[in-house]
Amino acid sequence: MNLMEEKKIEISNKLEKEQANLTLLQERLSKSAQLTKGIGSILNTFEQRLSRLEDTILPVYNDTENLQKAQYSILFSLVLVFTKLLDNVISYYEVSSEVENVIEKGPGEGAMDLHNYLDALNRLASAQKYFEKNIPQSVELINVSSFFHKGSDKLNAEFKTILGKYNTPILPVVLLDLISFEDPTNNKEVKVIPKQIPDEAKSQLIQIASWLLDHGRDEYLTVYGKVRGGILQRSLTMLRNHQKSVSGGSVHGTTSSPMLNIVSRAKKCIAKHDFTTVLVIFPIFKQLRCLKPEFERTVEQYDLNVKLKFDQILQMLHSTGSKALEDFIESIRSDSVTQLPTDGTVHEMTSNVIMFLEQLLDYTDTIGIVLEQDPNYSRQLSKLKSNNEHKALLGLYIKKVLVQLNHTLISKSEQYSDSALKALFRLNNNNYVWTKLLNYIGCDDPLIHMHGDKLKDKERASLKEKFAGFNKEIDEIAKVQRGYSIPDIELRESIKRDNKELIIPVYNAFYNRSG
């Protein structure tokens, strides 16, 4: 074998060996790839499991941390509460020695300030409740209770001292001025009720009374009743003595109810046809009605007869006012004055009636209350549509008065022998009533020129009231005069024309100014 063949054989052997190694390497690479893939899959699975574990464990960890913080906060709060409770309990044991000086000095001028004194009593009250609940047999309870009762007694004494300091009756002249018969709706002069107890003293009395009532000490009520009752009795006694002196020693009527000095006088005025004086009944009736709820609350635990007497007084005033209104109409119907104006001018009765009706407007609400209990007026009211029933009732009464006035004037006019004078008398009196109609619209309102279109609510309400008053007045007059009969066509048309010329231009001017 030559050298070349040997080389080939050697190369062939090496090649086979390398191919075998390559095949082994490829097998190993394949196994390595499979192992790598398996490890990767395992790692992915592990990572997923680790992630799920983290999602599960992390909230538990956070919750555990929060619970630890909450536990710490609770423990800290408990320590604070316990410390506070301990300090509070300790303060209960120390309160007697701390407030002893305050209780010994007592409240009032030259002593302790009322606020500080009440604060000391409140501390004693708290300590007393604690010992009564937790250590009822303790010496501390005896000490605290002793100081508490002593302090409460001094507070009662202070209430009596303050009250007695201003134990001054009201002078008769002041009382008479307060009960003088004036219209309470008149705001021109507001009466000031004298202050018997200054505001500062009244505030102290209220504080003391509230504290005593809250802590079951109501002795001050008896003290107040005796002291203030004595002042009231002295005031009334001085008033009675004053009335004796000004009446020459006569006490007739002064010991009885003043409301009876009033109803009796009103009835006498009605008998004398002095109806203007009777008007004093209405403000008194209104005032007593306003006082009724407060009066009933004041005497609800007292004798029932007192309340019944108050109701009887209201009923007497009501019936007297009602009788006065009806008797006024009757006085027009049965007027006995036969003398008539020789010139056919306005009758004195007409002017008196209109003046009386004008004064009734000041007592619209009160008169409405009186009239609404009359079945005749209530039936008429049910047929009307009105936003203000009291005004409507007064309107019905005024209509009734004017109708009766018209009938009486017509009857009186028959005394004239001259038919022309008779007609003139009727025209003059009817024209006088029409003049009242023009009062709503005849005067020029300076507010309209002052503000132009920018009127205040009050001013707009005033204008609306004028329109409403005009409409109401013309409706009532029209209802009355629809019953008139004027056979002569020319005279009838002339009167219509005159009325139109009298009213329409004035109304148009008023409407143009304010409509």
mmCIF file of N, CA and C in Angstrom, residues 397-505:
data_model
loop_
_atom_site.group_PDB
_atom_site.id
_atom_site.type_symbol
_atom_site.label_atom_id
_atom_site.label_comp_id
_atom_site.label_asym_id
_atom_site.label_seq_id
_atom_site.Cartn_x
_atom_site.Cartn_y
_atom_site.Cartn_z
ATOM 1 N N TYR A 397 -121.309 95.521 55.247
ATOM 2 C CA TYR A 397 -121.913 96.383 56.264
ATOM 3 C C TYR A 397 -122.053 97.811 55.738
ATOM 4 N N ILE A 398 -121.006 98.319 55.083
ATOM 5 C CA ILE A 398 -121.064 99.675 54.535
ATOM 6 C C ILE A 398 -122.184 99.789 53.504
ATOM 7 N N LYS A 399 -122.321 98.768 52.678
ATOM 8 C CA LYS A 399 -123.410 98.763 51.695
ATOM 9 C C LYS A 399 -124.765 98.863 52.394
ATOM 10 N N LYS A 400 -124.913 98.079 53.466
ATOM 11 C CA LYS A 400 -126.174 98.085 54.214
ATOM 12 C C LYS A 400 -126.442 99.471 54.807
ATOM 13 N N VAL A 401 -125.405 100.121 55.318
ATOM 14 C CA VAL A 401 -125.553 101.461 55.883
ATOM 15 C C VAL A 401 -125.961 102.459 54.812
ATOM 16 N N LEU A 402 -125.277 102.395 53.649
ATOM 17 C CA LEU A 402 -125.575 103.347 52.578
ATOM 18 C C LEU A 402 -126.981 103.161 52.026
ATOM 19 N N VAL A 403 -127.412 101.906 51.929
ATOM 20 C CA VAL A 403 -128.778 101.654 51.453
ATOM 21 C C VAL A 403 -129.783 102.278 52.412
ATOM 22 N N GLN A 404 -129.560 102.064 53.730
ATOM 23 C CA GLN A 404 -130.480 102.635 54.707
ATOM 24 C C GLN A 404 -130.410 104.158 54.704
ATOM 25 N N LEU A 405 -129.214 104.697 54.552
ATOM 26 C CA LEU A 405 -129.055 106.148 54.470
ATOM 27 C C LEU A 405 -129.833 106.709 53.298
ATOM 28 N N ASN A 406 -129.739 106.032 52.156
ATOM 29 C CA ASN A 406 -130.452 106.493 50.969
ATOM 30 C C ASN A 406 -131.968 106.477 51.188
ATOM 31 N N HIS A 407 -132.473 105.381 51.791
ATOM 32 C CA HIS A 407 -133.914 105.296 52.051
ATOM 33 C C HIS A 407 -134.371 106.407 52.997
ATOM 34 N N THR A 408 -133.568 106.648 54.031
ATOM 35 C CA THR A 408 -133.938 107.680 55.002
ATOM 36 C C THR A 408 -133.934 109.063 54.372
ATOM 37 N N LEU A 409 -132.920 109.328 53.544
ATOM 38 C CA LEU A 409 -132.854 110.641 52.888
ATOM 39 C C LEU A 409 -134.026 110.846 51.937
ATOM 40 N N ILE A 410 -134.380 109.786 51.197
ATOM 41 C CA ILE A 410 -135.532 109.892 50.295
ATOM 42 C C ILE A 410 -136.800 110.177 51.088
ATOM 43 N N SER A 411 -136.942 109.484 52.227
ATOM 44 C CA SER A 411 -138.111 109.693 53.060
ATOM 45 C C SER A 411 -138.147 111.115 53.614
ATOM 46 N N LYS A 412 -136.983 111.624 54.050
ATOM 47 C CA LYS A 412 -136.932 112.985 54.581
ATOM 48 C C LYS A 412 -137.202 114.022 53.504
ATOM 49 N N SER A 413 -136.758 113.727 52.274
ATOM 50 C CA SER A 413 -136.937 114.709 51.200
ATOM 51 C C SER A 413 -138.392 114.971 50.889
ATOM 52 N N GLU A 414 -139.266 114.058 51.293
ATOM 53 C CA GLU A 414 -140.689 114.242 51.037
ATOM 54 C C GLU A 414 -141.259 115.417 51.821
ATOM 55 N N GLN A 415 -140.502 115.891 52.805
ATOM 56 C CA GLN A 415 -140.984 117.021 53.590
ATOM 57 C C GLN A 415 -140.932 118.332 52.793
ATOM 58 N N TYR A 416 -140.115 118.358 51.750
ATOM 59 C CA TYR A 416 -140.044 119.575 50.925
ATOM 60 C C TYR A 416 -141.315 119.674 50.081
ATOM 61 N N SER A 417 -141.916 120.847 50.119
ATOM 62 C CA SER A 417 -143.096 121.075 49.275
ATOM 63 C C SER A 417 -142.705 121.411 47.858
ATOM 64 N N ASP A 418 -141.515 122.010 47.709
ATOM 65 C CA ASP A 418 -141.011 122.356 46.380
ATOM 66 C C ASP A 418 -140.323 121.133 45.783
ATOM 67 N N SER A 419 -140.857 120.635 44.648
ATOM 68 C CA SER A 419 -140.295 119.421 44.027
ATOM 69 C C SER A 419 -138.870 119.643 43.553
ATOM 70 N N ALA A 420 -138.561 120.860 43.108
ATOM 71 C CA ALA A 420 -137.193 121.151 42.655
ATOM 72 C C ALA A 420 -136.221 121.093 43.824
ATOM 73 N N LEU A 421 -136.638 121.674 44.972
ATOM 74 C CA LEU A 421 -135.788 121.639 46.153
ATOM 75 C C LEU A 421 -135.624 120.209 46.657
ATOM 76 N N LYS A 422 -136.683 119.418 46.535
ATOM 77 C CA LYS A 422 -136.613 118.015 46.915
ATOM 78 C C LYS A 422 -135.557 117.271 46.086
ATOM 79 N N ALA A 423 -135.608 117.494 44.759
ATOM 80 C CA ALA A 423 -134.636 116.838 43.871
ATOM 81 C C ALA A 423 -133.217 117.324 44.153
ATOM 82 N N LEU A 424 -133.077 118.648 44.426
ATOM 83 C CA LEU A 424 -131.758 119.210 44.724
ATOM 84 C C LEU A 424 -131.173 118.599 45.991
ATOM 85 N N PHE A 425 -132.024 118.415 47.012
ATOM 86 C CA PHE A 425 -131.590 117.804 48.264
ATOM 87 C C PHE A 425 -131.061 116.386 48.028
ATOM 88 N N ARG A 426 -131.808 115.635 47.224
ATOM 89 C CA ARG A 426 -131.367 114.265 46.940
ATOM 90 C C ARG A 426 -130.057 114.260 46.160
ATOM 91 N N LEU A 427 -129.958 115.163 45.155
ATOM 92 C CA LEU A 427 -128.739 115.216 44.337
ATOM 93 C C LEU A 427 -127.536 115.628 45.180
ATOM 94 N N ASN A 428 -127.728 116.602 46.049
ATOM 95 C CA ASN A 428 -126.614 117.058 46.887
ATOM 96 C C ASN A 428 -126.082 115.940 47.786
ATOM 97 N N ASN A 429 -127.001 115.199 48.404
ATOM 98 C CA ASN A 429 -126.581 114.129 49.302
ATOM 99 C C ASN A 429 -125.956 112.965 48.555
ATOM 100 N N ASN A 430 -126.555 112.632 47.383
ATOM 101 C CA ASN A 430 -125.953 111.553 46.582
ATOM 102 C C ASN A 430 -124.610 111.982 46.027
ATOM 103 N N ASN A 431 -124.483 113.233 45.643
ATOM 104 C CA ASN A 431 -123.216 113.728 45.112
ATOM 105 C C ASN A 431 -122.142 113.705 46.198
ATOM 106 N N TYR A 432 -122.568 113.932 47.454
ATOM 107 C CA TYR A 432 -121.623 113.880 48.572
ATOM 108 C C TYR A 432 -121.017 112.491 48.683
ATOM 109 N N VAL A 433 -121.838 111.454 48.495
ATOM 110 C CA VAL A 433 -121.354 110.078 48.530
ATOM 111 C C VAL A 433 -120.498 109.823 47.264
ATOM 112 N N TRP A 434 -120.856 110.294 46.171
ATOM 113 C CA TRP A 434 -119.990 110.112 44.975
ATOM 114 C C TRP A 434 -118.633 110.768 45.167
ATOM 115 N N THR A 435 -118.621 111.865 45.920
ATOM 116 C CA THR A 435 -117.338 112.522 46.156
ATOM 117 C C THR A 435 -116.358 111.600 46.866
ATOM 118 N N LYS A 436 -116.890 110.747 47.755
ATOM 119 C CA LYS A 436 -116.034 109.773 48.427
ATOM 120 C C LYS A 436 -115.416 108.807 47.434
ATOM 121 N N LEU A 437 -116.145 108.543 46.361
ATOM 122 C CA LEU A 437 -115.620 107.674 45.307
ATOM 123 C C LEU A 437 -114.410 108.309 44.653
ATOM 124 N N LEU A 438 -114.495 109.621 44.380
ATOM 125 C CA LEU A 438 -113.404 110.303 43.681
ATOM 126 C C LEU A 438 -112.171 110.481 44.552
ATOM 127 N N ASN A 439 -112.334 110.302 45.870
ATOM 128 C CA ASN A 439 -111.168 110.432 46.754
ATOM 129 C C ASN A 439 -110.077 109.428 46.407
ATOM 130 N N TYR A 440 -110.484 108.278 45.832
ATOM 131 C CA TYR A 440 -109.498 107.241 45.496
ATOM 132 C C TYR A 440 -108.621 107.650 44.326
ATOM 133 N N ILE A 441 -109.171 108.462 43.428
ATOM 134 C CA ILE A 441 -108.448 108.722 42.173
ATOM 135 C C ILE A 441 -108.247 110.199 41.896
ATOM 136 N N GLY A 442 -108.811 111.079 42.705
ATOM 137 C CA GLY A 442 -108.808 112.497 42.380
ATOM 138 C C GLY A 442 -107.489 113.180 42.620
ATOM 139 N N CYS A 443 -106.753 112.772 43.642
ATOM 140 C CA CYS A 443 -105.512 113.466 43.977
ATOM 141 C C CYS A 443 -104.359 112.909 43.172
ATOM 142 N N ASP A 444 -103.465 113.794 42.813
ATOM 143 C CA ASP A 444 -102.294 113.390 42.035
ATOM 144 C C ASP A 444 -101.238 112.849 42.981
ATOM 145 N N ASP A 445 -100.757 111.660 42.692
ATOM 146 C CA ASP A 445 -99.786 111.007 43.565
ATOM 147 C C ASP A 445 -98.380 111.448 43.181
ATOM 148 N N PRO A 446 -97.676 112.202 44.031
ATOM 149 C CA PRO A 446 -96.321 112.677 43.684
ATOM 150 C C PRO A 446 -95.328 111.550 43.515
ATOM 151 N N LEU A 447 -95.605 110.376 44.086
ATOM 152 C CA LEU A 447 -94.666 109.250 43.953
ATOM 153 C C LEU A 447 -94.504 108.833 42.500
ATOM 154 N N ILE A 448 -95.610 108.997 41.726
ATOM 155 C CA ILE A 448 -95.568 108.577 40.323
ATOM 156 C C ILE A 448 -94.581 109.437 39.553
ATOM 157 N N HIS A 449 -94.577 110.728 39.826
ATOM 158 C CA HIS A 449 -93.679 111.630 39.120
ATOM 159 C C HIS A 449 -92.263 111.541 39.656
ATOM 160 N N MET A 450 -92.150 111.151 40.894
ATOM 161 C CA MET A 450 -90.823 111.089 41.504
ATOM 162 C C MET A 450 -90.042 109.883 41.005
ATOM 163 N N HIS A 451 -90.672 108.730 40.905
ATOM 164 C CA HIS A 451 -89.976 107.490 40.586
ATOM 165 C C HIS A 451 -90.200 107.022 39.153
ATOM 166 N N GLY A 452 -91.205 107.571 38.475
ATOM 167 C CA GLY A 452 -91.486 107.103 37.126
ATOM 168 C C GLY A 452 -91.943 105.674 37.123
ATOM 169 N N ASP A 453 -91.306 104.858 36.271
ATOM 170 C CA ASP A 453 -91.693 103.450 36.169
ATOM 171 C C ASP A 453 -91.125 102.609 37.304
ATOM 172 N N LYS A 454 -90.148 103.158 38.019
ATOM 173 C CA LYS A 454 -89.491 102.369 39.070
ATOM 174 C C LYS A 454 -90.173 102.624 40.409
ATOM 175 N N LEU A 455 -91.275 101.939 40.623
ATOM 176 C CA LEU A 455 -92.004 102.075 41.875
ATOM 177 C C LEU A 455 -91.623 100.949 42.816
ATOM 178 N N LYS A 456 -91.605 101.273 44.080
ATOM 179 C CA LYS A 456 -91.352 100.254 45.092
ATOM 180 C C LYS A 456 -92.594 99.391 45.274
ATOM 181 N N ASP A 457 -92.387 98.231 45.919
ATOM 182 C CA ASP A 457 -93.524 97.327 46.142
ATOM 183 C C ASP A 457 -94.624 97.992 46.938
ATOM 184 N N LYS A 458 -94.243 98.778 47.938
ATOM 185 C CA LYS A 458 -95.244 99.445 48.771
ATOM 186 C C LYS A 458 -96.045 100.446 47.967
ATOM 187 N N GLU A 459 -95.355 101.156 47.061
ATOM 188 C CA GLU A 459 -96.042 102.164 46.251
ATOM 189 C C GLU A 459 -96.971 101.509 45.243
ATOM 190 N N ARG A 460 -96.502 100.382 44.653
ATOM 191 C CA ARG A 460 -97.377 99.667 43.715
ATOM 192 C C ARG A 460 -98.608 99.136 44.436
ATOM 193 N N ALA A 461 -98.401 98.657 45.668
ATOM 194 C CA ALA A 461 -99.534 98.155 46.445
ATOM 195 C C ALA A 461 -100.529 99.273 46.741
ATOM 196 N N SER A 462 -100.003 100.502 46.979
ATOM 197 C CA SER A 462 -100.890 101.635 47.246
ATOM 198 C C SER A 462 -101.742 101.965 46.030
ATOM 199 N N LEU A 463 -101.114 101.922 44.851
ATOM 200 C CA LEU A 463 -101.878 102.189 43.624
ATOM 201 C C LEU A 463 -102.941 101.123 43.394
ATOM 202 N N LYS A 464 -102.559 99.862 43.614
ATOM 203 C CA LYS A 464 -103.537 98.782 43.457
ATOM 204 C C LYS A 464 -104.704 98.952 44.422
ATOM 205 N N GLU A 465 -104.395 99.417 45.622
ATOM 206 C CA GLU A 465 -105.456 99.614 46.611
ATOM 207 C C GLU A 465 -106.410 100.719 46.165
ATOM 208 N N LYS A 466 -105.853 101.766 45.514
ATOM 209 C CA LYS A 466 -106.720 102.838 45.017
ATOM 210 C C LYS A 466 -107.641 102.333 43.918
ATOM 211 N N PHE A 467 -107.089 101.560 42.980
ATOM 212 C CA PHE A 467 -107.924 100.979 41.925
ATOM 213 C C PHE A 467 -109.001 100.077 42.523
ATOM 214 N N ALA A 468 -108.580 99.229 43.489
ATOM 215 C CA ALA A 468 -109.538 98.301 44.090
ATOM 216 C C ALA A 468 -110.622 99.052 44.853
ATOM 217 N N GLY A 469 -110.225 100.115 45.579
ATOM 218 C CA GLY A 469 -111.199 100.896 46.323
ATOM 219 C C GLY A 469 -112.197 101.588 45.404
ATOM 220 N N PHE A 470 -111.692 102.124 44.287
ATOM 221 C CA PHE A 470 -112.585 102.773 43.321
ATOM 222 C C PHE A 470 -113.583 101.767 42.746
ATOM 223 N N ASN A 471 -113.066 100.601 42.332
ATOM 224 C CA ASN A 471 -113.949 99.586 41.746
ATOM 225 C C ASN A 471 -115.001 99.121 42.746
ATOM 226 N N LYS A 472 -114.572 98.900 43.970
ATOM 227 C CA LYS A 472 -115.512 98.435 44.989
ATOM 228 C C LYS A 472 -116.582 99.492 45.269
ATOM 229 N N GLU A 473 -116.127 100.762 45.379
ATOM 230 C CA GLU A 473 -117.063 101.840 45.703
ATOM 231 C C GLU A 473 -118.096 102.031 44.596
ATOM 232 N N ILE A 474 -117.603 101.993 43.338
ATOM 233 C CA ILE A 474 -118.540 102.229 42.227
ATOM 234 C C ILE A 474 -119.508 101.063 42.076
ATOM 235 N N ASP A 475 -119.052 99.834 42.380
ATOM 236 C CA ASP A 475 -119.968 98.683 42.331
ATOM 237 C C ASP A 475 -121.075 98.821 43.361
ATOM 238 N N GLU A 476 -120.694 99.221 44.585
ATOM 239 C CA GLU A 476 -121.698 99.333 45.639
ATOM 240 C C GLU A 476 -122.697 100.452 45.342
ATOM 241 N N ILE A 477 -122.175 101.591 44.852
ATOM 242 C CA ILE A 477 -123.081 102.700 44.534
ATOM 243 C C ILE A 477 -123.990 102.333 43.374
ATOM 244 N N ALA A 478 -123.420 101.620 42.398
ATOM 245 C CA ALA A 478 -124.237 101.215 41.241
ATOM 246 C C ALA A 478 -125.359 100.267 41.666
ATOM 247 N N LYS A 479 -125.044 99.345 42.585
ATOM 248 C CA LYS A 479 -126.080 98.422 43.065
ATOM 249 C C LYS A 479 -127.232 99.173 43.718
ATOM 250 N N VAL A 480 -126.884 100.220 44.483
ATOM 251 C CA VAL A 480 -127.919 100.991 45.168
ATOM 252 C C VAL A 480 -128.746 101.801 44.169
ATOM 253 N N GLN A 481 -128.063 102.479 43.227
ATOM 254 C CA GLN A 481 -128.770 103.417 42.362
ATOM 255 C C GLN A 481 -129.433 102.756 41.162
ATOM 256 N N ARG A 482 -129.201 101.457 40.977
ATOM 257 C CA ARG A 482 -129.961 100.770 39.929
ATOM 258 C C ARG A 482 -131.457 100.735 40.262
ATOM 259 N N GLY A 483 -131.779 100.903 41.516
ATOM 260 C CA GLY A 483 -133.190 100.905 41.920
ATOM 261 C C GLY A 483 -133.859 102.261 41.758
ATOM 262 N N TYR A 484 -133.080 103.266 41.361
ATOM 263 C CA TYR A 484 -133.677 104.586 41.171
ATOM 264 C C TYR A 484 -134.523 104.609 39.887
ATOM 265 N N SER A 485 -135.503 105.442 39.899
ATOM 266 C CA SER A 485 -136.371 105.586 38.716
ATOM 267 C C SER A 485 -136.465 107.055 38.335
ATOM 268 N N ILE A 486 -136.114 107.362 37.074
ATOM 269 C CA ILE A 486 -136.234 108.730 36.536
ATOM 270 C C ILE A 486 -137.033 108.629 35.242
ATOM 271 N N PRO A 487 -138.343 108.810 35.309
ATOM 272 C CA PRO A 487 -139.184 108.632 34.110
ATOM 273 C C PRO A 487 -138.835 109.594 32.974
ATOM 274 N N ASP A 488 -138.458 110.827 33.329
ATOM 275 C CA ASP A 488 -138.158 111.801 32.289
ATOM 276 C C ASP A 488 -136.851 111.434 31.586
ATOM 277 N N ILE A 489 -136.955 111.191 30.273
ATOM 278 C CA ILE A 489 -135.786 110.706 29.528
ATOM 279 C C ILE A 489 -134.681 111.744 29.513
ATOM 280 N N GLU A 490 -135.045 113.003 29.257
ATOM 281 C CA GLU A 490 -134.025 114.044 29.183
ATOM 282 C C GLU A 490 -133.308 114.216 30.520
ATOM 283 N N LEU A 491 -134.081 114.202 31.614
ATOM 284 C CA LEU A 491 -133.469 114.325 32.931
ATOM 285 C C LEU A 491 -132.571 113.135 33.225
ATOM 286 N N ARG A 492 -133.036 111.914 32.857
ATOM 287 C CA ARG A 492 -132.242 110.714 33.109
ATOM 288 C C ARG A 492 -130.925 110.763 32.354
ATOM 289 N N GLU A 493 -131.000 111.129 31.078
ATOM 290 C CA GLU A 493 -129.784 111.191 30.267
ATOM 291 C C GLU A 493 -128.872 112.313 30.740
ATOM 292 N N SER A 494 -129.496 113.401 31.205
ATOM 293 C CA SER A 494 -128.690 114.518 31.701
ATOM 294 C C SER A 494 -127.903 114.118 32.940
ATOM 295 N N ILE A 495 -128.577 113.385 33.847
ATOM 296 C CA ILE A 495 -127.890 112.926 35.061
ATOM 297 C C ILE A 495 -126.780 111.946 34.707
ATOM 298 N N LYS A 496 -127.044 111.045 33.772
ATOM 299 C CA LYS A 496 -126.004 110.099 33.328
ATOM 300 C C LYS A 496 -124.814 110.858 32.765
ATOM 301 N N ARG A 497 -125.139 111.855 31.916
ATOM 302 C CA ARG A 497 -124.073 112.629 31.281
ATOM 303 C C ARG A 497 -123.254 113.392 32.321
ATOM 304 N N ASP A 498 -123.948 113.968 33.296
ATOM 305 C CA ASP A 498 -123.242 114.712 34.338
ATOM 306 C C ASP A 498 -122.322 113.795 35.150
ATOM 307 N N ASN A 499 -122.832 112.597 35.463
ATOM 308 C CA ASN A 499 -121.997 111.633 36.202
ATOM 309 C C ASN A 499 -120.763 111.236 35.416
ATOM 310 N N LYS A 500 -120.968 111.001 34.122
ATOM 311 C CA LYS A 500 -119.829 110.637 33.275
ATOM 312 C C LYS A 500 -118.817 111.771 33.213
ATOM 313 N N GLU A 501 -119.323 113.000 33.029
ATOM 314 C CA GLU A 501 -118.414 114.138 32.947
ATOM 315 C C GLU A 501 -117.692 114.393 34.266
ATOM 316 N N LEU A 502 -118.333 113.993 35.363
ATOM 317 C CA LEU A 502 -117.708 114.173 36.670
ATOM 318 C C LEU A 502 -116.628 113.131 36.948
ATOM 319 N N ILE A 503 -116.880 111.889 36.540
ATOM 320 C CA ILE A 503 -116.017 110.779 36.950
ATOM 321 C C ILE A 503 -115.010 110.378 35.884
ATOM 322 N N ILE A 504 -115.464 110.214 34.638
ATOM 323 C CA ILE A 504 -114.599 109.631 33.595
ATOM 324 C C ILE A 504 -113.331 110.443 33.364
ATOM 325 N N PRO A 505 -113.382 111.788 33.227
ATOM 326 C CA PRO A 505 -112.131 112.527 33.014
ATOM 327 C C PRO A 505 -111.144 112.355 34.165
#
